[in-house]
Amino acid sequence: MNHPSLRSLIDASEGVVKADRIIKGGQLVNVHTGEIYPADVAITGERVAATGDVSAYEGPGTEIVDATGKYLTPGLIDGHLHLECSKLSVTMFADAAVRFGTTSVISGLDQFLVVAGLEGVREALREADASPMKIFWGAPFKTPYTLPETTVGFSFGPEEHEETQGWAECFGVWETVAEFVLNRDEKVLRALELAHRNRLPVFGCAPMAAQTTINALSAAGVRLDHESYTAEEALQKLRAGMSLLIRESSVAHFMNENVRTVTEFGAQSRHVGFCTDDMHVADIIREGHLDKLVRMAIKAGVRPVEAIQMATLNCAEMYRIDHLVGSITPGRFADVLIVDSPESFQVERVFARGELVAENGRTLRAPQPPVRTPALSPAFRVAPLAPEGVGIAAEGDEARVLVVEMDRTVPFVRKGVEMTLPVVDGTVRADLAQDALYVTVSERYGKTGGGTVTAMINGFGLRSGAIASSAAPDDNNIVCVGADRADMALAVNHLSEHGGGQVVVDGGVIKEFLPLPVAGIVADLTPEEMADAEDRLEAASRALGCELPSAFGYLIFLEITAIPEYAVTDLGVVSYHTQDVVDILLPAAK
């Protein structure tokens, strides 16, 4: 991220150096004061030089941009984003987001980290510097995030915090999961103590948190949280001194619920921001990105200027980056949106780092990803999976099994249900009549031999075939759900042999395959190409019988142990409550 000298910033803002371009004739939305008034904007290099009457900043080479009749707002900031879950590389995600006015994101790049280590993160940050979108990186509080720890390519702890918290690119500690604080995890507490010493903010993750949990997180210095399932929970976090990020993702739709803290409960909006967390590219292209959230908040009753503050300055202040982004003021990055009006908030032109980068929903330059290095191309070391390798060993003709059950009312949540399932040749078998399917996780790094564990799952509704993904936070081992063991083996082996991706298999035939060659989790596809691939994958999944809102959206999160009540990892089925592997073969009913 380019940081000019203080002298050059002063020279530009005093008019000693003339502006490269001036945006004239617009109405400035001042997010500091809440005012809207006529003001021109002078831009020198990548930064704002001045606003208001900037005639003294105009020189013979100054470009004039006409914004007559339009409104000028700061570039939008996504307050919490797992960029890799878009399956787009940094370059390609930037191309998708900036066209809708998102010029900055906060991300831990944690999926690159667990696969490719610190050099993978460095490579992603260098890639962002060459794009129109800035990444403000938070060092993940710990990897793996899972309890108990699953197998990842790279583990991140206090020693790595000692190094990375000193990076110029590090702006805090990312995604501090509540359970690790409540457990007094020594490594996590050391990371937080380092952050306090280094005056870095701590970002939290506490879905469905009790009041005592919220109190403990606030006392531990957690500055903000992005996961609240109810407005009441969100309000309790605000009351405890934490800032609130309202999440509206492709699957987790919480804007209309959580914005009630402002529209109904009367909480001040200045400590509330927005994030998308995880977005499908097809949804971005069809509906927008942060601009969509601004429009949703306005429709829900938030005043337009407040909604714009929530998507810009509020987020910048809670992350302590408001000296760089979040407002159109001297010295800040010249991230300026020209919109039709604050009320309808349709982004017409986007300036990022002082350059016009998008107009009318299209970027002006074709994205050019960098040449990939071995750092983001680690090999898959999964042991070849045979059909008979899928299954749970059991005796007799039937077995009582704890089956992981998808909650259809709350996104991502998995419960447990007891089912009696058939046993054939010493293996528990799927029962399509009960929607009891196989779910496997195959360890991709070869650290435990690259083996595969099997559990049973309910809620996907597949009548045949299998779906699988190597992009699967928090560890990106290969996760597969299927009705047929041979199709599951084909799916897992195909992903391993082809360097990762997402696949739909039926009847021994690859129906759809999306290669994800960059770290096995993202690709250098254009947003339009990725959206088309996502649509094909989901359509193929529906053809197998899946009725979930998003087959792959739910599949990829099965390994996350921070989501109640059960997860499936390379260790087996993990209980959110006991934070341990559970025996899914239950005693026979009396």
mmCIF file of C-alpha atoms in Angstrom, residues 427-576:
data_model
loop_
_atom_site.group_PDB
_atom_site.id
_atom_site.type_symbol
_atom_site.label_atom_id
_atom_site.label_comp_id
_atom_site.label_asym_id
_atom_site.label_seq_id
_atom_site.Cartn_x
_atom_site.Cartn_y
_atom_site.Cartn_z
ATOM 1 C CA THR A 427 -20.486 -50.793 7.106
ATOM 2 C CA VAL A 428 -23.249 -48.295 7.964
ATOM 3 C CA ARG A 429 -25.038 -47.422 4.743
ATOM 4 C CA ALA A 430 -26.922 -44.349 3.569
ATOM 5 C CA ASP A 431 -30.714 -44.410 3.762
ATOM 6 C CA LEU A 432 -32.228 -42.109 1.143
ATOM 7 C CA ALA A 433 -35.718 -42.569 2.562
ATOM 8 C CA GLN A 434 -34.528 -40.826 5.742
ATOM 9 C CA ASP A 435 -32.231 -38.447 3.813
ATOM 10 C CA ALA A 436 -29.299 -39.957 5.697
ATOM 11 C CA LEU A 437 -26.316 -39.426 3.399
ATOM 12 C CA TYR A 438 -22.571 -39.942 3.697
ATOM 13 C CA VAL A 439 -20.302 -37.006 4.483
ATOM 14 C CA THR A 440 -16.537 -37.357 4.270
ATOM 15 C CA VAL A 441 -13.521 -35.156 4.978
ATOM 16 C CA SER A 442 -10.217 -36.048 3.308
ATOM 17 C CA GLU A 443 -7.018 -34.593 4.776
ATOM 18 C CA ARG A 444 -5.238 -32.867 1.879
ATOM 19 C CA TYR A 445 -1.827 -31.990 3.341
ATOM 20 C CA GLY A 446 -0.504 -35.504 3.911
ATOM 21 C CA LYS A 447 0.372 -34.734 7.518
ATOM 22 C CA THR A 448 -1.770 -37.589 8.842
ATOM 23 C CA GLY A 449 -1.466 -39.789 5.786
ATOM 24 C CA GLY A 450 -4.103 -38.068 3.690
ATOM 25 C CA GLY A 451 -6.868 -40.307 4.980
ATOM 26 C CA THR A 452 -10.644 -39.910 4.882
ATOM 27 C CA VAL A 453 -13.185 -39.965 7.731
ATOM 28 C CA THR A 454 -16.899 -40.662 7.271
ATOM 29 C CA ALA A 455 -20.001 -39.492 9.103
ATOM 30 C CA MET A 456 -23.684 -39.298 8.201
ATOM 31 C CA ILE A 457 -25.653 -36.160 7.381
ATOM 32 C CA ASN A 458 -29.289 -35.181 6.928
ATOM 33 C CA GLY A 459 -30.739 -32.194 5.091
ATOM 34 C CA PHE A 460 -28.953 -32.142 1.737
ATOM 35 C CA GLY A 461 -31.632 -34.262 0.077
ATOM 36 C CA LEU A 462 -29.443 -35.861 -2.580
ATOM 37 C CA ARG A 463 -31.173 -38.808 -4.257
ATOM 38 C CA SER A 464 -28.015 -39.877 -6.089
ATOM 39 C CA GLY A 465 -24.452 -38.783 -6.793
ATOM 40 C CA ALA A 466 -22.110 -36.593 -4.768
ATOM 41 C CA ILE A 467 -20.833 -33.027 -4.397
ATOM 42 C CA ALA A 468 -17.373 -32.104 -3.131
ATOM 43 C CA SER A 469 -15.176 -29.062 -2.511
ATOM 44 C CA SER A 470 -11.532 -28.424 -1.603
ATOM 45 C CA ALA A 471 -12.425 -24.823 -0.727
ATOM 46 C CA ALA A 472 -13.770 -25.429 2.765
ATOM 47 C CA PRO A 473 -12.875 -23.159 5.687
ATOM 48 C CA ASP A 474 -11.420 -23.402 8.245
ATOM 49 C CA ASP A 475 -8.886 -25.941 7.034
ATOM 50 C CA ASN A 476 -9.652 -26.500 3.327
ATOM 51 C CA ASN A 477 -9.529 -30.254 3.492
ATOM 52 C CA ILE A 478 -11.764 -31.925 0.899
ATOM 53 C CA VAL A 479 -15.372 -32.189 2.093
ATOM 54 C CA CYS A 480 -17.865 -34.363 0.233
ATOM 55 C CA VAL A 481 -21.555 -35.224 0.680
ATOM 56 C CA GLY A 482 -23.094 -38.029 -1.304
ATOM 57 C CA ALA A 483 -25.669 -40.737 -1.737
ATOM 58 C CA ASP A 484 -23.353 -43.094 -3.608
ATOM 59 C CA ARG A 485 -19.955 -44.251 -2.340
ATOM 60 C CA ALA A 486 -18.435 -44.762 -5.794
ATOM 61 C CA ASP A 487 -19.463 -41.276 -6.874
ATOM 62 C CA MET A 488 -17.976 -39.840 -3.680
ATOM 63 C CA ALA A 489 -14.663 -41.603 -4.275
ATOM 64 C CA LEU A 490 -14.597 -40.285 -7.843
ATOM 65 C CA ALA A 491 -15.359 -36.740 -6.630
ATOM 66 C CA VAL A 492 -12.631 -36.715 -3.960
ATOM 67 C CA ASN A 493 -10.009 -38.292 -6.204
ATOM 68 C CA HIS A 494 -10.825 -35.925 -9.058
ATOM 69 C CA LEU A 495 -10.290 -32.865 -6.876
ATOM 70 C CA SER A 496 -7.047 -34.236 -5.471
ATOM 71 C CA GLU A 497 -5.668 -35.132 -8.891
ATOM 72 C CA HIS A 498 -6.622 -31.791 -10.474
ATOM 73 C CA GLY A 499 -5.274 -29.430 -7.818
ATOM 74 C CA GLY A 500 -8.578 -28.633 -6.123
ATOM 75 C CA GLY A 501 -11.972 -27.239 -7.007
ATOM 76 C CA GLN A 502 -15.650 -28.045 -6.699
ATOM 77 C CA VAL A 503 -17.362 -30.934 -8.434
ATOM 78 C CA VAL A 504 -20.719 -32.631 -8.953
ATOM 79 C CA VAL A 505 -20.697 -36.353 -9.815
ATOM 80 C CA ASP A 506 -23.574 -38.666 -10.690
ATOM 81 C CA GLY A 507 -23.559 -42.221 -11.998
ATOM 82 C CA GLY A 508 -19.800 -42.287 -12.358
ATOM 83 C CA VAL A 509 -19.828 -39.153 -14.541
ATOM 84 C CA ILE A 510 -18.372 -35.718 -13.743
ATOM 85 C CA LYS A 511 -21.410 -33.488 -14.279
ATOM 86 C CA GLU A 512 -19.748 -30.188 -13.373
ATOM 87 C CA PHE A 513 -16.225 -29.277 -12.344
ATOM 88 C CA LEU A 514 -14.878 -25.887 -11.303
ATOM 89 C CA PRO A 515 -11.059 -25.961 -11.090
ATOM 90 C CA LEU A 516 -9.583 -23.852 -8.292
ATOM 91 C CA PRO A 517 -5.865 -24.038 -9.041
ATOM 92 C CA VAL A 518 -4.684 -21.149 -6.844
ATOM 93 C CA ALA A 519 -4.023 -22.838 -3.484
ATOM 94 C CA GLY A 520 -6.852 -25.231 -4.332
ATOM 95 C CA ILE A 521 -9.346 -22.605 -3.164
ATOM 96 C CA VAL A 522 -9.571 -19.769 -5.760
ATOM 97 C CA ALA A 523 -9.192 -19.191 -9.493
ATOM 98 C CA ASP A 524 -8.182 -16.441 -11.905
ATOM 99 C CA LEU A 525 -11.585 -16.465 -13.599
ATOM 100 C CA THR A 526 -13.450 -13.275 -14.410
ATOM 101 C CA PRO A 527 -16.416 -12.586 -12.142
ATOM 102 C CA GLU A 528 -18.785 -13.401 -14.992
ATOM 103 C CA GLU A 529 -17.057 -16.733 -15.630
ATOM 104 C CA MET A 530 -17.173 -17.588 -11.924
ATOM 105 C CA ALA A 531 -20.845 -16.622 -11.636
ATOM 106 C CA ASP A 532 -21.664 -18.880 -14.576
ATOM 107 C CA ALA A 533 -19.695 -21.731 -12.992
ATOM 108 C CA GLU A 534 -21.475 -21.232 -9.646
ATOM 109 C CA ASP A 535 -24.852 -21.320 -11.348
ATOM 110 C CA ARG A 536 -23.960 -24.545 -13.161
ATOM 111 C CA LEU A 537 -22.744 -26.197 -9.951
ATOM 112 C CA GLU A 538 -25.889 -25.250 -8.057
ATOM 113 C CA ALA A 539 -28.134 -26.377 -10.912
ATOM 114 C CA ALA A 540 -26.343 -29.731 -11.050
ATOM 115 C CA SER A 541 -26.751 -30.089 -7.267
ATOM 116 C CA ARG A 542 -30.468 -29.366 -7.503
ATOM 117 C CA ALA A 543 -30.726 -31.994 -10.228
ATOM 118 C CA LEU A 544 -29.439 -34.514 -7.663
ATOM 119 C CA GLY A 545 -32.233 -33.457 -5.298
ATOM 120 C CA CYS A 546 -30.617 -30.816 -3.065
ATOM 121 C CA GLU A 547 -33.181 -28.307 -1.779
ATOM 122 C CA LEU A 548 -30.915 -26.200 0.449
ATOM 123 C CA PRO A 549 -30.669 -22.508 -0.497
ATOM 124 C CA SER A 550 -27.113 -23.180 -1.684
ATOM 125 C CA ALA A 551 -25.705 -26.697 -1.837
ATOM 126 C CA PHE A 552 -22.080 -25.566 -1.942
ATOM 127 C CA GLY A 553 -22.696 -22.618 0.386
ATOM 128 C CA TYR A 554 -23.720 -25.078 3.111
ATOM 129 C CA LEU A 555 -21.243 -27.785 2.124
ATOM 130 C CA ILE A 556 -18.100 -25.694 2.476
ATOM 131 C CA PHE A 557 -18.844 -24.645 6.073
ATOM 132 C CA LEU A 558 -19.374 -28.141 7.471
ATOM 133 C CA GLU A 559 -15.810 -28.173 8.858
ATOM 134 C CA ILE A 560 -16.197 -25.012 10.961
ATOM 135 C CA THR A 561 -16.312 -26.022 14.631
ATOM 136 C CA ALA A 562 -17.333 -22.533 15.809
ATOM 137 C CA ILE A 563 -20.842 -23.046 14.401
ATOM 138 C CA PRO A 564 -23.281 -24.942 16.665
ATOM 139 C CA GLU A 565 -23.902 -27.774 17.265
ATOM 140 C CA TYR A 566 -21.827 -30.226 15.204
ATOM 141 C CA ALA A 567 -19.068 -29.986 12.625
ATOM 142 C CA VAL A 568 -17.407 -32.629 10.462
ATOM 143 C CA THR A 569 -13.605 -32.425 10.264
ATOM 144 C CA ASP A 570 -10.698 -34.693 9.371
ATOM 145 C CA LEU A 571 -10.811 -35.784 13.026
ATOM 146 C CA GLY A 572 -14.464 -36.863 12.859
ATOM 147 C CA VAL A 573 -17.690 -35.311 14.142
ATOM 148 C CA VAL A 574 -16.978 -32.513 16.632
ATOM 149 C CA SER A 575 -19.412 -31.208 19.237
ATOM 150 C CA TYR A 576 -19.581 -27.427 19.523
#
